[in-house]
Tab-separated table of C-alpha atoms in Angstrom:
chain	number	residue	atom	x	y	z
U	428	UNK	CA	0.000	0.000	0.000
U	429	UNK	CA	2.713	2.853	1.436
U	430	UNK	CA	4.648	1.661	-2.321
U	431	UNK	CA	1.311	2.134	-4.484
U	432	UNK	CA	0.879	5.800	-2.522
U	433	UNK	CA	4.710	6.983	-2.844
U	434	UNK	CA	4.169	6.091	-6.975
U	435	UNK	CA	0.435	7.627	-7.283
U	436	UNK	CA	2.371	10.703	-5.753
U	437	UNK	CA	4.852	10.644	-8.000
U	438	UNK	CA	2.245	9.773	-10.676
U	439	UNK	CA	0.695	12.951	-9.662
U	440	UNK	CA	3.398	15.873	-9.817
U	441	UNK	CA	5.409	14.413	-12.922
U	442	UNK	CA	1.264	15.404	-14.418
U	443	UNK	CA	1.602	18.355	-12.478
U	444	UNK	CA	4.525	19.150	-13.981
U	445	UNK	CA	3.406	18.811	-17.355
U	446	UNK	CA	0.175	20.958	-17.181
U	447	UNK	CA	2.523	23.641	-15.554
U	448	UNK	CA	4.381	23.491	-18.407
U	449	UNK	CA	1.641	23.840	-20.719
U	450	UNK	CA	0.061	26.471	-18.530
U	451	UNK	CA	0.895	30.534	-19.621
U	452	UNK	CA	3.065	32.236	-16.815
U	453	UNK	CA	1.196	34.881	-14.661
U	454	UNK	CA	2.967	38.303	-14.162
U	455	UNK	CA	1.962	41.419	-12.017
U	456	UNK	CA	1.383	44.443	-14.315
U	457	UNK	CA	1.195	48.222	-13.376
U	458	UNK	CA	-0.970	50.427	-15.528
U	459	UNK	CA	-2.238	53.565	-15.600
U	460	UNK	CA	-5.414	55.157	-17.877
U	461	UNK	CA	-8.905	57.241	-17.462
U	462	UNK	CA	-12.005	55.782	-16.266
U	463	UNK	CA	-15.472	56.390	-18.155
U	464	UNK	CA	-15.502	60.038	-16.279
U	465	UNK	CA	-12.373	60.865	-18.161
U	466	UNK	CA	-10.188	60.755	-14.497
U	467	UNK	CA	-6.828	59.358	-14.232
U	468	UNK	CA	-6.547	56.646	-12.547
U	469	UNK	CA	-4.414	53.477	-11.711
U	470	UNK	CA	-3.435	50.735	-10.460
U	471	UNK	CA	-1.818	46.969	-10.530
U	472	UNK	CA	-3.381	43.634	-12.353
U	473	UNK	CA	-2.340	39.795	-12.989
U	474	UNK	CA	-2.104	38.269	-16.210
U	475	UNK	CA	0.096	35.996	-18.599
U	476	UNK	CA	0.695	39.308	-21.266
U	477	UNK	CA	0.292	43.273	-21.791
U	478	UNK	CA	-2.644	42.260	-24.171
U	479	UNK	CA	-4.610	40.436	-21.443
U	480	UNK	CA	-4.094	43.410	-19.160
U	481	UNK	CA	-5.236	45.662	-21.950
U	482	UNK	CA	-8.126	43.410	-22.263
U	483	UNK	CA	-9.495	43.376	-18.783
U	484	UNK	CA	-9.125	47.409	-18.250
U	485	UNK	CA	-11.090	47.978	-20.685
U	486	UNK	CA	-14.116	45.416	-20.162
U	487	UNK	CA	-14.190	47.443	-16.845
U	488	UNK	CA	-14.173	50.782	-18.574
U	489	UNK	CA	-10.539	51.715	-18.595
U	490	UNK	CA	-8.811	53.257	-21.240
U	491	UNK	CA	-5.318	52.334	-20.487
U	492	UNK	CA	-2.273	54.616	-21.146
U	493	UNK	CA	0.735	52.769	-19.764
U	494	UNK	CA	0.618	48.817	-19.234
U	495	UNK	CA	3.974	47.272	-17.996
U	496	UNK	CA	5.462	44.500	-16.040
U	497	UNK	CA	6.004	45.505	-12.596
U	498	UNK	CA	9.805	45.212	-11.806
U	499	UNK	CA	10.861	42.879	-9.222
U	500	UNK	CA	12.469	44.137	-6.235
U	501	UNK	CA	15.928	44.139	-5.943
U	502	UNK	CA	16.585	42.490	-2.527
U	503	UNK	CA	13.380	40.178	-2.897
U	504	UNK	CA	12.400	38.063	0.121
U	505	UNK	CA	9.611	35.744	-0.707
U	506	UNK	CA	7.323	35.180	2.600
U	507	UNK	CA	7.043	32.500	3.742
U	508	UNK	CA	3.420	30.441	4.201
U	509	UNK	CA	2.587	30.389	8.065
U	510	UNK	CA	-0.289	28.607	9.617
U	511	UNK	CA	-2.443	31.639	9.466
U	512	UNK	CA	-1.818	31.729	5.940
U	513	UNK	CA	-3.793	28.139	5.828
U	514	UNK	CA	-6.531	29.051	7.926
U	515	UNK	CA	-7.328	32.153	6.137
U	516	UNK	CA	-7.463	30.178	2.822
U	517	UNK	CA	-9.319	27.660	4.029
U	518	UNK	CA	-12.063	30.036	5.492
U	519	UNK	CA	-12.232	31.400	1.947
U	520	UNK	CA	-12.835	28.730	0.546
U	521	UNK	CA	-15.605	27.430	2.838
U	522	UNK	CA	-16.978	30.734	1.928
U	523	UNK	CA	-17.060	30.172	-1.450
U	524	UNK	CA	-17.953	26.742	-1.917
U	525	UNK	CA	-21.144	27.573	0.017
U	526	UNK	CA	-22.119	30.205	-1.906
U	527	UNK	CA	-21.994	28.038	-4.996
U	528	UNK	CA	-18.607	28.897	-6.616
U	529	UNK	CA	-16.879	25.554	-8.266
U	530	UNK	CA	-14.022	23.866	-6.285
U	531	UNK	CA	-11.672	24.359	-9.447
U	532	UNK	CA	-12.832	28.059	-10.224
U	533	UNK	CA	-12.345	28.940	-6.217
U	534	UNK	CA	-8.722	27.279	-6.100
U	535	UNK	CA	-7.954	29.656	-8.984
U	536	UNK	CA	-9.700	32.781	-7.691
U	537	UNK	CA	-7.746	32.354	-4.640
U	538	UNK	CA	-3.988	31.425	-6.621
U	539	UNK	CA	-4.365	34.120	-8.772
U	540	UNK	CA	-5.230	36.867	-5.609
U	541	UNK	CA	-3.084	35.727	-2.972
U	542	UNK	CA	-0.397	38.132	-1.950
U	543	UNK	CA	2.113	35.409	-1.418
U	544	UNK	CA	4.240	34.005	-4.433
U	545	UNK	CA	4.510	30.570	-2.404
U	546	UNK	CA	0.938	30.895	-1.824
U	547	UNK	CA	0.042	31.354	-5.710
U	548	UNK	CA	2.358	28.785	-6.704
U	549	UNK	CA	0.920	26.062	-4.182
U	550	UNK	CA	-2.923	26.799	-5.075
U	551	UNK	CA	-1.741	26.593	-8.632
U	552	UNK	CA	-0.547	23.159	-8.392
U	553	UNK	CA	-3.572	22.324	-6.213
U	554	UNK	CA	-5.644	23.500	-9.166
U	555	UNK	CA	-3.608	21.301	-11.894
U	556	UNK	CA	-3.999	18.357	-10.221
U	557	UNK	CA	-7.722	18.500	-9.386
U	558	UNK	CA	-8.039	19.587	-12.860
U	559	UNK	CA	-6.213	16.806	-14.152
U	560	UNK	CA	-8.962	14.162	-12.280
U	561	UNK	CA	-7.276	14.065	-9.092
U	562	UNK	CA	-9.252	14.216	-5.684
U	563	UNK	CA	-8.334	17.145	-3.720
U	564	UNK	CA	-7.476	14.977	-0.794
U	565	UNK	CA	-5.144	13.367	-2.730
U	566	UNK	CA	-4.112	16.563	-4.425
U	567	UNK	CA	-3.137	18.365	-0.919
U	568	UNK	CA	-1.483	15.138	0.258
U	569	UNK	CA	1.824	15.800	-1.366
U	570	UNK	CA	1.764	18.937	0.803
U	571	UNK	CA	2.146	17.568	3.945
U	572	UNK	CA	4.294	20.717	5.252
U	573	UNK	CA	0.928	22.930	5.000
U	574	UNK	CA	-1.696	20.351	4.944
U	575	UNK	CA	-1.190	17.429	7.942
U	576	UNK	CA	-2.756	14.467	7.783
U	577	UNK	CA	-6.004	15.751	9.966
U	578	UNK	CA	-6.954	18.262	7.498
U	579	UNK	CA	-6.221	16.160	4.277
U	580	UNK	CA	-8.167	13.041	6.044
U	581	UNK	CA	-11.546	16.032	7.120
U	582	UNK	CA	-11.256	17.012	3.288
U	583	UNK	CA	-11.486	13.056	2.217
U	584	UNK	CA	-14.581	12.998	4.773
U	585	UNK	CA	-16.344	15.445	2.701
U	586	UNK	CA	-15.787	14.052	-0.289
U	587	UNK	CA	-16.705	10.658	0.118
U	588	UNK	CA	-20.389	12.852	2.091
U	589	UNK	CA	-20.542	14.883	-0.409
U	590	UNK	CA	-20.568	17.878	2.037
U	591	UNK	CA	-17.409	19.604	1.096
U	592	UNK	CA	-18.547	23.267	1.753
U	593	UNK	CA	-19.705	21.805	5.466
U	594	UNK	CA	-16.083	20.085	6.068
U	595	UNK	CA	-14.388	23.225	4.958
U	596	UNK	CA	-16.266	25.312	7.449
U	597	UNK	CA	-15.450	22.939	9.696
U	598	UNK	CA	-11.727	22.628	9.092
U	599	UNK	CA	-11.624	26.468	8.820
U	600	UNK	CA	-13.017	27.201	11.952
U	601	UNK	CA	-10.684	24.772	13.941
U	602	UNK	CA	-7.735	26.393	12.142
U	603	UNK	CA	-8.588	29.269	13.927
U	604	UNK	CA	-9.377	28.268	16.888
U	605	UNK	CA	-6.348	26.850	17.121
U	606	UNK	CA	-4.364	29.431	15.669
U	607	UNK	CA	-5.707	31.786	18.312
U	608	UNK	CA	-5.056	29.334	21.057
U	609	UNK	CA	-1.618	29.040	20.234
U	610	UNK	CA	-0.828	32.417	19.770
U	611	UNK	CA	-2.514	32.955	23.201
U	612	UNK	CA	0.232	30.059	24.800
U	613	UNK	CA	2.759	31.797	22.936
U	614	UNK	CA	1.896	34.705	24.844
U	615	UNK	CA	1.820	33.187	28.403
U	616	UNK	CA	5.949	31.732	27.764
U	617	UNK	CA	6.841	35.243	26.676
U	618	UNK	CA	6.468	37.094	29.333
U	619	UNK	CA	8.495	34.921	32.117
U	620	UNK	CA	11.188	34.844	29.425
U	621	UNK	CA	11.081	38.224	28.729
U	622	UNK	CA	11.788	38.899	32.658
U	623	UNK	CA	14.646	36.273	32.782
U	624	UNK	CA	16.434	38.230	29.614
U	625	UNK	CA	15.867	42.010	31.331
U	626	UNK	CA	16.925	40.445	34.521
U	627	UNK	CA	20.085	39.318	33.221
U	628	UNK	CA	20.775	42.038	30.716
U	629	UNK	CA	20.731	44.931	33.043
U	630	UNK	CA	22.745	42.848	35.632
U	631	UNK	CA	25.471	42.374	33.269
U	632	UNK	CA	24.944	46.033	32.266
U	633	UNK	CA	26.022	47.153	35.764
U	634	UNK	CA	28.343	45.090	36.635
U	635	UNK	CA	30.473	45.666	33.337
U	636	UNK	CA	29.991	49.034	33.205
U	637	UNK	CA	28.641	50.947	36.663
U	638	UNK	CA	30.972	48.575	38.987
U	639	UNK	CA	34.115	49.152	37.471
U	640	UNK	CA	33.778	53.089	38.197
U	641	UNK	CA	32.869	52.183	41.800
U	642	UNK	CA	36.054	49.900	42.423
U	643	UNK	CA	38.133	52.093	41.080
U	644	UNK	CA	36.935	54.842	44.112
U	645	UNK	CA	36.842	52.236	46.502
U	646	UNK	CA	40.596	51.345	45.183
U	647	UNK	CA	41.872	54.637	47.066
U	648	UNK	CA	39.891	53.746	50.383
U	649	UNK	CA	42.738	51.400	51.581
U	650	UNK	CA	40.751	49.707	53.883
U	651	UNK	CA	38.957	46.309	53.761
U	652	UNK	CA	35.333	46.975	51.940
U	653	UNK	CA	32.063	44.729	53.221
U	654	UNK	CA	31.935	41.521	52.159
U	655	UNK	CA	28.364	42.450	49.814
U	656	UNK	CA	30.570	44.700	48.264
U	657	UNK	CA	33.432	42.740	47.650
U	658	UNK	CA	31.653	40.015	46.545
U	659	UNK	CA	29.964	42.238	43.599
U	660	UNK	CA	33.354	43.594	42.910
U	661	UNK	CA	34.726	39.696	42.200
U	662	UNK	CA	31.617	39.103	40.399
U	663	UNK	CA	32.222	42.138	38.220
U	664	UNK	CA	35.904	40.824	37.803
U	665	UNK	CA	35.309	37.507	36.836
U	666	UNK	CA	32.625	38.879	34.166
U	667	UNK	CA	34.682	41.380	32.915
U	668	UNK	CA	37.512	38.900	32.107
U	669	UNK	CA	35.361	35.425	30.950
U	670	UNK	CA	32.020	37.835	29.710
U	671	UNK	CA	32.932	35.821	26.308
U	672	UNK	CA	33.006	32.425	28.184
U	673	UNK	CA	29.226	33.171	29.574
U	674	UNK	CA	28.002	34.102	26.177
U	675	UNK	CA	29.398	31.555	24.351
U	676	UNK	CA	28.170	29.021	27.222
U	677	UNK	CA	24.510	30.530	26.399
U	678	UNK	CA	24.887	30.260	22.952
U	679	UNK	CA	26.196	26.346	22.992
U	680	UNK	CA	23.885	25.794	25.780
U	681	UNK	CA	20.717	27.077	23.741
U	682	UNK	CA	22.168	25.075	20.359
U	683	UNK	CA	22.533	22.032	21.970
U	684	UNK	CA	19.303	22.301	23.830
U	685	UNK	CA	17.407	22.815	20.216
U	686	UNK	CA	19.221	20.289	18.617
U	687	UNK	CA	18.230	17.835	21.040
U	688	UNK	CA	14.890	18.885	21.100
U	689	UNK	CA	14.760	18.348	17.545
U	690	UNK	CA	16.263	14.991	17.726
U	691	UNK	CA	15.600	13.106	20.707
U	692	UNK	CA	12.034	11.942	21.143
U	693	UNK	CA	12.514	11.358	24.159
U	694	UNK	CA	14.070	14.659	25.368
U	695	UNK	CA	10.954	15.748	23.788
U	696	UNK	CA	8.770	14.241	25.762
U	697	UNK	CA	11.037	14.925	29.057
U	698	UNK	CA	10.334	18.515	28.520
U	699	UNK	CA	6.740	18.540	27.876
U	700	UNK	CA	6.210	17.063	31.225
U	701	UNK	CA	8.306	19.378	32.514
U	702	UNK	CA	6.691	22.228	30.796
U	703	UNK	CA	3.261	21.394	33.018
U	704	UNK	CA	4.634	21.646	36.332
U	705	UNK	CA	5.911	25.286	36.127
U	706	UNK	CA	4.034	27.239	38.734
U	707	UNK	CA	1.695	29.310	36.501
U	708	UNK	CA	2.688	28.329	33.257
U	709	UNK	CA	2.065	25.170	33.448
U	710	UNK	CA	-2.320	25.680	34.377
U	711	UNK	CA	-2.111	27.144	30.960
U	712	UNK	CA	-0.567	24.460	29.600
U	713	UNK	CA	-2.966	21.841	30.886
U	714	UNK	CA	-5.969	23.463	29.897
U	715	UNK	CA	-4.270	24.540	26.461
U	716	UNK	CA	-3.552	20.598	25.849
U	717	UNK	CA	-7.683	19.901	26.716
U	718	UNK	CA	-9.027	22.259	24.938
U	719	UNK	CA	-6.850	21.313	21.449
U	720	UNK	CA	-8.042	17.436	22.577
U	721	UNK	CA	-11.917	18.691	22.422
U	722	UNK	CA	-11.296	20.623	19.773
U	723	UNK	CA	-9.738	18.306	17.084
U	724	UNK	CA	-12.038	15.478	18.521
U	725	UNK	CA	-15.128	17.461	17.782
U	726	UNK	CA	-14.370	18.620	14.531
U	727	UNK	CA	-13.210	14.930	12.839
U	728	UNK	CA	-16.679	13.205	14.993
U	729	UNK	CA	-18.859	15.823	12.921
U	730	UNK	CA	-17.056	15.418	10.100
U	731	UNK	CA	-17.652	11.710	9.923
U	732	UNK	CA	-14.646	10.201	10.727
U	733	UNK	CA	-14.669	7.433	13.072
U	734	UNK	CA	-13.863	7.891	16.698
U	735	UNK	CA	-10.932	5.472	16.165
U	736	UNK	CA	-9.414	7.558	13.897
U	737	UNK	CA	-10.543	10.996	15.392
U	738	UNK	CA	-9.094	10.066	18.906
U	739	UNK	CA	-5.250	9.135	17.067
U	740	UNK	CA	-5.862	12.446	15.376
U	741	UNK	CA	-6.701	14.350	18.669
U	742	UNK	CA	-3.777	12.692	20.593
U	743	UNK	CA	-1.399	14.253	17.769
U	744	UNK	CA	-2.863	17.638	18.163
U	745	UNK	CA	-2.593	18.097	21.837
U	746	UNK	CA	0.344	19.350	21.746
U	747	UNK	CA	1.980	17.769	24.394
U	748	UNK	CA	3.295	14.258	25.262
U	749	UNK	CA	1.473	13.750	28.173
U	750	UNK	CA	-1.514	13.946	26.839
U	751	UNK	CA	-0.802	12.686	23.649
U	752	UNK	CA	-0.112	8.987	25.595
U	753	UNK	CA	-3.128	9.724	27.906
U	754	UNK	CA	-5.138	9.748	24.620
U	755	UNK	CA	-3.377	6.795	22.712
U	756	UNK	CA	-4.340	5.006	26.074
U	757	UNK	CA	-8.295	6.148	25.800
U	758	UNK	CA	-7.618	5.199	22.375
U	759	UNK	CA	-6.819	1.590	22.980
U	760	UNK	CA	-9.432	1.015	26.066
U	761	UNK	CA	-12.197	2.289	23.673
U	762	UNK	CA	-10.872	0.325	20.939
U	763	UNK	CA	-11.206	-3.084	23.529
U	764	UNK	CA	-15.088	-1.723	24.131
U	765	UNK	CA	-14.906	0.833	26.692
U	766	UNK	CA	-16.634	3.738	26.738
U	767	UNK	CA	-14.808	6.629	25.849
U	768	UNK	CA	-15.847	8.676	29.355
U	769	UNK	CA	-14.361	5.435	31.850
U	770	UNK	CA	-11.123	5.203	29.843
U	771	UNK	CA	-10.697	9.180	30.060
U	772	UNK	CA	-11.135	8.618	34.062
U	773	UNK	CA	-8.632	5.874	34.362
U	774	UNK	CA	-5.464	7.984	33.093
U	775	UNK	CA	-6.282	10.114	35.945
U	776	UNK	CA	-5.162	13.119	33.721
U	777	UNK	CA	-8.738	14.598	32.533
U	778	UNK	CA	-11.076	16.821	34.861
U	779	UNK	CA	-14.219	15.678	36.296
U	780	UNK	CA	-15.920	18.261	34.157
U	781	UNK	CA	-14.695	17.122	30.958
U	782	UNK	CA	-14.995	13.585	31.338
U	783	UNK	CA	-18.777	14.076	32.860
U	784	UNK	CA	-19.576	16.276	29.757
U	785	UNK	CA	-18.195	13.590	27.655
U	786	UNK	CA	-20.717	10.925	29.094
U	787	UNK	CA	-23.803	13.003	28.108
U	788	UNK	CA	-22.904	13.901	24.872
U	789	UNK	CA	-22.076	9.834	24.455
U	790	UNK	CA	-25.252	8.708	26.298
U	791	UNK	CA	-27.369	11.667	23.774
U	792	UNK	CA	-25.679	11.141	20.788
U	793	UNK	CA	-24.077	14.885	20.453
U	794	UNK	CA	-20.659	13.790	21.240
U	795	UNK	CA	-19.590	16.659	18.983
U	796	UNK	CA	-21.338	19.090	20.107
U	797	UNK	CA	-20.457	18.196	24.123
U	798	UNK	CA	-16.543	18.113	22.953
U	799	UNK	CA	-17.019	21.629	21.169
U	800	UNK	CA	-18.441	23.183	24.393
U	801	UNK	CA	-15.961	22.061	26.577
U	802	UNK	CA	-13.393	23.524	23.643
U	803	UNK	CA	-14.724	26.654	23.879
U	804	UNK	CA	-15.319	26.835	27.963
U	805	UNK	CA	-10.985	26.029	27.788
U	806	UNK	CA	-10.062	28.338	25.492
U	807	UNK	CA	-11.619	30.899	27.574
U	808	UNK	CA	-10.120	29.832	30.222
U	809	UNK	CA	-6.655	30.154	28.591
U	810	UNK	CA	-7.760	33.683	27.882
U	811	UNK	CA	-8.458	34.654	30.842
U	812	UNK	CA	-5.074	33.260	32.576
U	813	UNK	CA	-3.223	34.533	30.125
U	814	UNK	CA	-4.655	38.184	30.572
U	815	UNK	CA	-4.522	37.744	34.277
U	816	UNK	CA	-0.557	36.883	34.132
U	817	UNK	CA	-0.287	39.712	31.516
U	818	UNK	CA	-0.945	42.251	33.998
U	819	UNK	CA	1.008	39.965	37.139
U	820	UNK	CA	4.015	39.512	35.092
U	821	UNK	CA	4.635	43.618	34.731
U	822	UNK	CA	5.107	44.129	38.851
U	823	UNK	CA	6.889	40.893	39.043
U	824	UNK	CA	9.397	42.455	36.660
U	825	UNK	CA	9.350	46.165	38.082
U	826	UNK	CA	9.880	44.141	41.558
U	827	UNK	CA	13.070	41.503	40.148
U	828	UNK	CA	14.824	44.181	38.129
U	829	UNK	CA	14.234	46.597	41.469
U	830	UNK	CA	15.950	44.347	43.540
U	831	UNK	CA	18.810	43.762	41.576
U	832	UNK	CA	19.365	47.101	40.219
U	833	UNK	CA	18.629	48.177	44.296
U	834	UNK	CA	20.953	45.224	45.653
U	835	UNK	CA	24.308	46.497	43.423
U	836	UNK	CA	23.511	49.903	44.323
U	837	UNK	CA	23.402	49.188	47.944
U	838	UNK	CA	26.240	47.049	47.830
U	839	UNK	CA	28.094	49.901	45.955
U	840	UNK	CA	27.282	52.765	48.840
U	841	UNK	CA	27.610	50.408	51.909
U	842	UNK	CA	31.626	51.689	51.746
U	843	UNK	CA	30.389	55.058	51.261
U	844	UNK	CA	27.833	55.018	54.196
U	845	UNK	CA	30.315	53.293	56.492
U	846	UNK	CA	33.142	56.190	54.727
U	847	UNK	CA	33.934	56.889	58.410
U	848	UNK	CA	35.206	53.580	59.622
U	849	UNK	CA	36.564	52.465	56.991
U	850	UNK	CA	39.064	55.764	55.878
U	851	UNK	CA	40.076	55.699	59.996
């Protein structure tokens, strides 16, 4: 089976190849002309020629002027397709597919639009392959990097329901969601690791530039200075002559901690526990993890899929490797006949609240619409934490970087208060 699907793959861009080939090239033009009123005006337009261009201005009651290529930039960065980028595409199309627009005419709409070269280009193979007879499951497949294996298996769903508008609602929705919810997490790590860098920062400010000026008064004192003091003062030394040991210990230490990460499943996994036991952070976390689990469970139960599948897809999306072997446990106890609520309550991970919620939409048959609920009552949870720490984490920092800043001051004018003793 896996060698049948690598060689309908490759079955599948050697066509797309060829239809690209065939296919005119699309190029941005600028123009400028007078509408119907006689008024200047101008603007930009895609097309494969100047004729084309020419063509469309003046179905739309243009008179163009000037028609040329636009010129490229000449330090071009091509953007790169984010998540977002997905979602927002994918709500369009729900959009349009509900109002009636064709699957192949939409795809186009959308390629020919998009801001994004790698955007246009990846619609534009999308649309040569379903053109060419291919599903569109099987035509987003190859892109695994922007389409994972939840969304291409939803779109499938839809297909094979014939409700693809309904599934791309669905999926788009969800994106978001989830989009939102991350960029809400994101959020929550930021600040504590924005305090740690300040923190450290200023430190190493002062001590390698505000100390030295201090010792070298204090040098003149001949006298023995308070041990606070002196112990900033060999601090300041010792970072003043290995400063490029530290950084390059940060550096190697934050290389080989990504590398690792990257590598090591089981470092992975090390760290996600980790991850949930850090006082406030880790609440977040938890209810971050649940509310991704609902989520991605909800949306593949409505859209048909069974809740086999939808659970293995859920446990993926959690985000975290606790609860992604919690669910591959539920996953096998409901597999052996269990219902899904008692194996949720013997990993001893999921609230009372979410597993009771799950046995009434199983006992009323709106397991979907129970799981989406609970989604939306952890998300706001997640919003609200993160809002509360948001305003928690700006006096924790005032108060951190006031007692350092305040404890090398002090320890700088402890000679001067004491000037008395320690000059006689």
């Amino acid at each position: 089976m896996a060698l049948a699907s690598k060689k309908k793959v490759h079955k599948h861009k050697q066509s797309n190849k060829t239809i690209q080939k065939s296919q005119p090239k699309i190029y941005t033009f600028e123009w400028k002309g007078t509408n119907r009123d006689g008024q200047k005006t101008a603007g930009e337009l895609r097309g494969a020629s100047i004729t084309e261009i020419k063509s469309q201005l003046k179905s739309q009651g243009v008179n163009p002027k000037l028609v040329r290529k636009k010129s490229a930039p000449l330090f071009k960065s091509e953007k790169k397709i984010n998540a977002m980028d997905i979602a927002m595409v994918t709500r369009q199309i729900a959009t349009m597919l509900t109002a009636g627009v064709p699957l192949v005419t939409t795809l186009e709409l959308l390629g020919k639009g998009h801001e994004k070269v790698k955007m246009r280009e990846l619609l534009g193979a999308i649309v040569n392959d379903v053109q060419s007879g291919i599903p569109l499951s099987d035509a987003l497949r190859p892109h695994r990097l922007y389409f994972d294996e939840l969304y291409v298996d939803l779109v499938a769903a839809g297909e094979h329901s014939g409700s693809l508008d309904i599934v791309f609602d669905r999926i788009a929705t969800y994106r978001e969601k989830a989009e939102a919810l991350k960029s809400k997490i994101k959020k929550a790590m930021f600040y504590p690791a924005a305090v740690v860098v300040v923190a450290i920062g200023v430190t190493a400010l002062l001590l390698l530039a505000v100390v030295p000026q201090f010792e070298e008064i204090f040098a003149g004192f001949g006298a023995e200075l308070p041990a606070f003091t002196q112990l900033i003062i060999n601090l300041s030394r010792w970072l003043q002559s290995s400063w490029y040991f530290f950084a390059i210990g940060i550096v190697v230490s934050g290389y080989m901690f990504v590398k690792t990460h990257r590598n090591s499943q089981k470092f992975r996994d090390q760290v996600d526990a980790f991850v949930l036991k850090i006082p406030a952070i880790g609440p977040i976390l938890h209810k971050g993890a649940m509310a991704r689990f609902a989520r991605t469970l909800a949306t593949t139960f409505a859209a048909g899929v069974p809740l086999i599948d939808g659970l293995e897809s859920a446990a993926g999306a959690s985000g975290n490797a606790v609860y992604r072997d919690a669910v591959m446990k539920i996953r096998a106890e409901v597999m052996s006949g269990m219902q899904m609520n008692v194996a949720m309550r013997t990993t001893g991970l999921f609230p009372d609240m979410l597993i009771q919620m799950v046995m009434i939409g199983e006992e009323s048959g709106s397991l979907d619409n129970m799981l989406n609920k609970v989604s939306n009552i952890y998300e706001m949870q997640v919003d609200d934490a993160v809002d509360g720490l948001s305003s928690l984490i700006e006096p924790i920092m005032m108060v951190v970087i006031g007692i350092l800043v305040g404890g090398l001051i002090v320890g700088m004018y402890l000679p001067i208060f004491q000037l008395g003793k320690v000059v006689g």
